[in-house]
Amino acid sequence: MRGWDLGDTRMNDTSANPRGGALGDTLFRGASLVAALTVLAVLGAIILMLVKGSMPALGKFGFLHFITSAEWNPVTEQFGALSPITGTLVSSAIAIIIGLPVSFGIALFITELCPVWLKRPVGTAIELLAAIPSIIYGMWGLFVFAPFFAEHIQPLLTATLGRLPVIGALFEGPPLGISVFTAGVILAIMIIPFIASVMRDVFNTVRRELRESAYGLGCTTWEVVWKVVLPVTRAGVTGAVMLGLGRALGETMAVTFVIGNSHDLNTGLFWPGNSIASTIANEFTEADGEIYTSSLIALGLVLFLITFIVLSLARIMLIRMSRQDGAKS
Amino acid sequence: MKRTLAAACAAAAIAILASGVASAGVKTITGAGATFPYPVYAKWAEAYYKATGVKLNYQSIGSGGGIKQIKAKTVDFGASDAPMKPADLDKYGLIQWPQIMGGEVLAVNLPGIKSGELKLSKQVLADIFLGKITKWNDAKIAAINPGVKLPEMKITVVHRSDGSGTTFIFTNYLSKISPEWKEKVGFGKAVSWPTGVGGKGNEGVSSYVSRIPGGIGYVEYAYALQNHLTWTKLENHDGAYVTPTAANFQAAAAGADWAAAKGYYLLLTNQPGAKSWPITGASFILVYKKADKPENTRAVLKFFDWAYKNGQDAALKLDYVPMPEKVVDMVEKKWSQTIKDASGNPVWAK
Amino acid sequence: MNLYARRKLLNVFNLTASVLATAFGLFFLVWLLWVLFARGFAHLDPALFTHDMPGPGSEGGGLRNAITGSLMLTVLGVIFGAPLGVMAGIYLSEYGRGGWLAATVRFVSDILLSAPSIVIGVFVYEIMVAPLGGFSGWSGAVALAIIALPVILRTTEDMMLLVPDTMREAAAALGAPRWKVITRVVLRAARSGVMTGILLSVARISGETAPLLFTALNNQFFSLDMSRPMANLPVTIFNFAMGPYDNWHDLAWAGSLLITLVVLGLNILTRAFLRGGNQKG
């Protein structure tokens, strides 16, 4: 990185050459800067709209009350966001818990184990999962996966994990197949290709010499991946997970079909629940009255805040990890 | 990558060119709102296009959406299952009229019980949705259903998760028959349900009911028919148990006094009459009284006039109930009286 | 157990798990495709492309207008979003590296990525549809572009950072101005990655339903007029899947299959094209 920065001065020195560098450089740099600023402007405008729109509701209920109250009653106009916030966090957490190990496995398979002729087909196939639009996941989830889940997987989980102390309580609920857990599973399937394909690309960037020297020292394939490839690519892997988590937090259509859309809070993951995005999708068109609409926009604002916090935490962790590395070496 | 971009640019250029050509073509009208009448409006639009070459594009984004969009003037007309209050109509300078009627039914999933075998009284219906009756073999249900073998099964209430005009009509009915419901829950396009799970759209409710043994939910009649759901008989205002048929929806609508209803604010739930189906509702169209684009508004009125006169068969075929001729005359008279262009001339003239 | 045996066992166990994970992922793909084919293939006939949407209770019909509309919306969305995304990605990887502005933009883009698409729809509604007084294809394309933007930006940056600095330095040493280094050397080296990002964004936006609900709306008739409501596949699939009629359900599944096949085909075609390009370069 530093090398390129030094290169910078060298480039400026040569920019006066007859091939017309200076003007081109200024223009190109300017254009890319404008593009980058546009990204900021778009988010700025969205947040401005969200803040402006959520003022009536937050003014009435107070921010703290809004995010800690579980009451959601359009008739009496009492709104609290606790249930959708919980649903969003829990379903995304389930998605990462299931999706991360699977994605890692897939990336490992493709980069280290897979015979060369199979690499491309498998990689493409996994990426195709990402190509499938979320509304199709939603329809498939509602009409195919949820009944299957309710009939076969849920009783199995209740009978096994449900018996465990403490966490057992998580695995209970009516046999509908429509639940926060189902939403988490479908989210996991949706984010696996994102995480896996970025992980694969990142693993592939690790230089061959590094791998080969590890193998030369007698490392097993697993050790090469776990102790050489993964530490080198940690930043990229975290980026991949963030990409997946980002998608899971804001996913709308697929979740709306299978999460059950109930504003009740339950310990059991097999109960119908709600997420922020699905609440907005369900109720935005029909929300009449300023406070109702404003509460839904406030939910959107809360989702932005959650994303902000999650991403900040991830970044802090990343920085801490790289510091530890520095200390060790 | 350059080549792909070039190809993409070419495609865009074609698109822009094409859009220029198309905008010089035929007249199109845009409307949006209620999902409940969407099938019949879309059907009318198809036939109207064949008859006149005018494209009326109706999109079902929800009743609240219909009201919002007409207020924001993004559409030529809005549609809503929940009528706007007369005061609100005046406030925004809108006029509304009933265009089509239909009924809602209670769908159940009980092993061995066929459509029309189960009867529900007003009291029982309210108690089920309040969560006070929780088993199908409850004595109160058994008392009105002699000879029906009721299973010992938990009742799972299924309601709409999205806000909807369907919910508005159903909860309005519950408020009329149960003081307790009125006080605890009230009515609206979305309410705080005492019990149950929420499905998205009529289809969501249909699919939950058909999947959950012991489930009960309210859906539009067309959905119950098309999805082969088991419907129940309901006790109506006069205490008779009636079946959901177009004739009984019409019976409920027959007594409706549209002339006396200011701004046509009238809900057809719990209408008197021995044959009246208790959960009947009308769907409304909204336009501005003062037309910014009189040409568009005239096109809208022409379409709905055509639909009133030529759309009955299509409506009945789709299990909707057309408005009685008397009401149509009244509505059209209202059009010519109230809808004016910028210079005050009536937009609609016979 | 000795150390070697344990290491070997751990290796075998984890590698087996990795194979199983791949099988798990592929299983869902096969399942989804199987459902799509089983329910949609029978209706994937010429009529799908030559007939417009059927009215309720009408026999047959196709999705010609929705297919055309979706194509235009997606292409325009990418045309709006890709240059911005790629240029912003270039800024992050080439100019702003390590600076606070780049860090902010990167962070903001990650947040945009997880913004619920319905909020973006509402946003475009507020800035375009309501002020301009009508739903339009243009506003739909803008909403899709906003969704595509962070996907393209992120991949462009990642992929350009993978190009070793030695290549930049070599080109610079030859006297190339910086913008030429970036476009001719770095972008060229990273193009398959950048293309992947653009493709990912196409995949993402081609099926987006929520943001179109308030922008492009939908249209039951055939229309190429971008300044009017525009028919599109996702909203049509949603309406038809939720509707009561059997032929609507069939068309919804056929449309779902179609979107999926097109995106798959696009993926494979571009890959082949890229491979050819790389060999020449």
Coordinates of N, CA and C in Angstrom, one line a residue, chain B residues 254-348:
Chain B
A254 N -78.9 -4.6 -1.3 CA -80.2 -4.1 -1.7 C -80.7 -3.1 -0.8
G255 N -80.6 -3.3 0.5 CA -81.1 -2.4 1.5 C -80.3 -1.2 1.7
A256 N -79.1 -1.1 1.1 CA -78.2 0.0 1.4 C -78.8 1.3 0.9
D257 N -78.8 2.3 1.7 CA -79.4 3.6 1.3 C -78.2 4.5 0.9
W258 N -77.8 4.4 -0.3 CA -76.6 5.2 -0.8 C -77.0 6.6 -0.8
A259 N -78.3 6.9 -1.2 CA -78.7 8.3 -1.3 C -78.5 9.1 0.0
A260 N -78.7 8.4 1.1 CA -78.7 9.1 2.4 C -77.2 9.2 2.9
A261 N -76.3 8.5 2.3 CA -75.0 8.4 2.9 C -74.2 9.6 2.3
K262 N -73.8 10.5 3.2 CA -73.0 11.6 2.8 C -71.6 11.2 2.3
G263 N -71.3 11.6 1.1 CA -70.0 11.2 0.5 C -69.9 9.7 0.2
Y264 N -71.1 9.1 0.1 CA -71.2 7.6 -0.1 C -70.4 6.9 1.0
Y265 N -70.3 7.5 2.2 CA -69.6 6.8 3.3 C -70.6 5.8 3.9
L266 N -70.5 4.5 3.4 CA -71.4 3.5 3.8 C -70.7 2.2 3.9
L267 N -70.9 1.5 5.0 CA -70.3 0.1 5.1 C -71.5 -0.9 5.1
L268 N -71.3 -1.9 4.3 CA -72.4 -2.9 4.1 C -72.4 -4.1 5.0
T269 N -71.6 -4.0 6.1 CA -71.5 -5.1 7.0 C -72.8 -5.1 7.9
N270 N -73.2 -6.3 8.3 CA -74.3 -6.5 9.2 C -75.6 -5.8 8.8
Q271 N -75.9 -6.0 7.4 CA -77.1 -5.4 6.9 C -78.4 -6.2 7.3
P272 N -79.5 -5.6 7.6 CA -80.7 -6.3 7.9 C -81.2 -7.1 6.6
G273 N -82.1 -8.0 6.8 CA -82.7 -8.8 5.7 C -82.4 -10.3 6.0
A274 N -83.4 -11.1 5.7 CA -83.3 -12.5 6.0 C -82.2 -13.2 5.3
K275 N -81.9 -12.8 4.0 CA -81.0 -13.4 3.2 C -79.6 -12.7 3.1
S276 N -79.5 -11.6 3.8 CA -78.3 -10.8 3.7 C -77.1 -11.5 4.2
W277 N -76.0 -11.6 3.4 CA -74.7 -12.1 3.9 C -74.1 -11.0 4.8
P278 N -73.7 -11.3 6.0 CA -73.3 -10.3 6.9 C -72.0 -9.5 6.6
I279 N -71.0 -10.2 6.0 CA -69.7 -9.5 5.7 C -69.6 -9.1 4.3
T280 N -70.4 -8.1 3.9 CA -70.3 -7.6 2.5 C -69.7 -6.2 2.5
G281 N -69.1 -5.9 1.4 CA -68.4 -4.6 1.3 C -68.4 -4.0 -0.1
A282 N -68.3 -2.7 -0.2 CA -68.2 -2.1 -1.5 C -66.8 -1.6 -1.6
S283 N -66.3 -1.5 -2.9 CA -65.0 -0.9 -3.1 C -65.2 0.4 -3.8
F284 N -64.4 1.4 -3.5 CA -64.7 2.8 -3.9 C -63.6 3.3 -4.8
I285 N -64.0 4.3 -5.7 CA -63.1 5.0 -6.6 C -63.0 6.4 -6.1
L286 N -61.8 6.9 -6.2 CA -61.5 8.3 -5.7 C -60.9 9.2 -6.8
V287 N -61.5 10.4 -7.1 CA -60.9 11.3 -8.0 C -61.0 12.7 -7.4
Y288 N -60.3 13.7 -8.0 CA -60.4 15.0 -7.5 C -61.7 15.7 -8.1
K289 N -62.3 16.5 -7.2 CA -63.5 17.3 -7.7 C -63.0 18.3 -8.7
K290 N -61.9 18.9 -8.5 CA -61.4 19.9 -9.4 C -60.3 19.2 -10.3
A291 N -60.6 18.9 -11.5 CA -59.7 18.1 -12.3 C -58.6 18.9 -12.9
D292 N -57.3 18.6 -12.5 CA -56.2 19.3 -13.1 C -56.0 18.9 -14.6
K293 N -56.3 17.6 -14.8 CA -56.2 17.1 -16.2 C -57.5 16.6 -16.6
P294 N -58.4 17.5 -17.0 CA -59.8 17.1 -17.3 C -59.9 16.0 -18.3
E295 N -59.0 15.9 -19.3 CA -59.0 14.9 -20.3 C -58.9 13.5 -19.6
N296 N -57.9 13.4 -18.7 CA -57.7 12.2 -18.0 C -58.9 11.8 -17.1
T297 N -59.4 12.8 -16.4 CA -60.5 12.5 -15.5 C -61.7 12.0 -16.3
R298 N -61.9 12.7 -17.5 CA -63.0 12.3 -18.3 C -62.8 10.8 -18.8
A299 N -61.6 10.5 -19.1 CA -61.3 9.1 -19.6 C -61.6 8.1 -18.5
V300 N -61.3 8.5 -17.2 CA -61.5 7.7 -16.1 C -63.1 7.4 -15.9
L301 N -63.8 8.5 -16.0 CA -65.3 8.4 -15.8 C -65.9 7.6 -17.0
K302 N -65.4 7.8 -18.2 CA -65.9 7.0 -19.3 C -65.7 5.6 -19.1
F303 N -64.5 5.2 -18.5 CA -64.3 3.8 -18.3 C -65.2 3.2 -17.2
F304 N -65.4 4.0 -16.1 CA -66.3 3.4 -15.1 C -67.7 3.4 -15.5
D305 N -68.1 4.4 -16.3 CA -69.5 4.4 -16.9 C -69.6 3.1 -17.7
W306 N -68.7 2.9 -18.6 CA -68.7 1.7 -19.4 C -68.8 0.4 -18.6
A307 N -68.0 0.4 -17.5 CA -68.0 -0.8 -16.6 C -69.3 -1.0 -15.9
Y308 N -69.9 0.1 -15.5 CA -71.2 0.0 -14.8 C -72.2 -0.7 -15.8
K309 N -72.1 -0.3 -17.1 CA -73.1 -0.7 -18.0 C -72.8 -2.0 -18.7
N310 N -71.5 -2.3 -19.0 CA -71.1 -3.5 -19.8 C -70.4 -4.5 -18.9
G311 N -70.1 -4.1 -17.7 CA -69.2 -5.0 -16.9 C -69.8 -6.0 -16.0
Q312 N -71.2 -6.0 -16.0 CA -71.9 -6.8 -15.0 C -71.6 -8.3 -15.1
D313 N -71.6 -8.8 -16.3 CA -71.4 -10.2 -16.5 C -70.0 -10.6 -16.1
A314 N -69.0 -9.8 -16.5 CA -67.6 -10.1 -16.1 C -67.5 -10.1 -14.5
A315 N -68.2 -9.2 -13.9 CA -68.1 -9.1 -12.4 C -68.7 -10.3 -11.8
L316 N -69.9 -10.7 -12.3 CA -70.6 -11.9 -11.7 C -69.8 -13.1 -11.9
K317 N -69.2 -13.2 -13.0 CA -68.4 -14.4 -13.3 C -67.2 -14.5 -12.4
L318 N -66.7 -13.4 -11.9 CA -65.6 -13.4 -11.0 C -66.1 -13.3 -9.5
D319 N -67.4 -13.6 -9.3 CA -68.0 -13.6 -8.0 C -68.0 -12.2 -7.3
Y320 N -68.1 -11.2 -8.1 CA -68.4 -9.9 -7.5 C -69.8 -9.5 -7.8
V321 N -70.3 -8.5 -7.1 CA -71.7 -8.0 -7.3 C -71.7 -6.6 -7.9
P322 N -72.3 -6.5 -9.1 CA -72.4 -5.1 -9.7 C -73.3 -4.2 -8.9
M323 N -73.1 -2.9 -9.0 CA -74.0 -1.9 -8.3 C -75.3 -1.9 -9.0
P324 N -76.4 -1.7 -8.2 CA -77.7 -1.6 -8.8 C -77.9 -0.4 -9.7
E325 N -78.7 -0.5 -10.7 CA -78.9 0.6 -11.7 C -79.2 1.9 -11.0
K326 N -80.1 1.8 -10.0 CA -80.5 3.0 -9.3 C -79.3 3.8 -8.8
V327 N -78.4 3.0 -8.2 CA -77.2 3.7 -7.6 C -76.3 4.2 -8.7
V328 N -76.2 3.5 -9.8 CA -75.4 4.0 -10.9 C -75.9 5.3 -11.4
D329 N -77.2 5.5 -11.6 CA -77.7 6.7 -12.1 C -77.4 7.9 -11.1
M330 N -77.5 7.6 -9.8 CA -77.3 8.5 -8.8 C -75.8 9.0 -8.8
V331 N -74.9 8.0 -8.9 CA -73.5 8.3 -8.9 C -73.1 9.1 -10.1
E332 N -73.7 8.8 -11.3 CA -73.3 9.5 -12.5 C -73.8 10.9 -12.5
K333 N -75.0 11.1 -11.8 CA -75.5 12.5 -11.7 C -74.6 13.3 -10.8
K334 N -74.1 12.6 -9.8 CA -73.2 13.3 -8.9 C -71.9 13.7 -9.6
W335 N -71.5 12.8 -10.6 CA -70.3 13.2 -11.4 C -70.5 14.5 -12.0
S336 N -71.6 14.6 -12.8 CA -71.8 15.8 -13.5 C -72.0 17.1 -12.7
Q337 N -72.5 16.8 -11.4 CA -72.7 18.0 -10.5 C -71.3 18.4 -9.9
T338 N -70.5 17.5 -9.5 CA -69.4 17.9 -8.7 C -68.0 17.9 -9.3
I339 N -67.8 17.2 -10.4 CA -66.4 17.1 -11.0 C -66.3 18.2 -12.0
K340 N -65.4 19.2 -11.8 CA -65.3 20.3 -12.7 C -63.9 20.5 -13.1
D341 N -63.7 21.1 -14.3 CA -62.3 21.4 -14.7 C -61.9 22.8 -14.1
A342 N -60.7 23.2 -14.5 CA -60.2 24.4 -13.9 C -61.1 25.6 -14.1
S343 N -61.8 25.7 -15.2 CA -62.7 26.9 -15.4 C -64.1 26.7 -14.9
G344 N -64.3 25.5 -14.2 CA -65.6 25.4 -13.6 C -66.7 24.6 -14.4
N345 N -66.3 24.2 -15.6 CA -67.2 23.4 -16.4 C -67.2 22.0 -16.0
P346 N -68.4 21.4 -16.0 CA -68.5 20.0 -15.6 C -67.7 19.1 -16.6
V347 N -67.0 18.1 -16.0 CA -66.1 17.2 -16.8 C -67.0 16.1 -17.5
W348 N -68.0 15.7 -16.7 CA -68.9 14.6 -17.2 C -70.2 15.2 -17.6

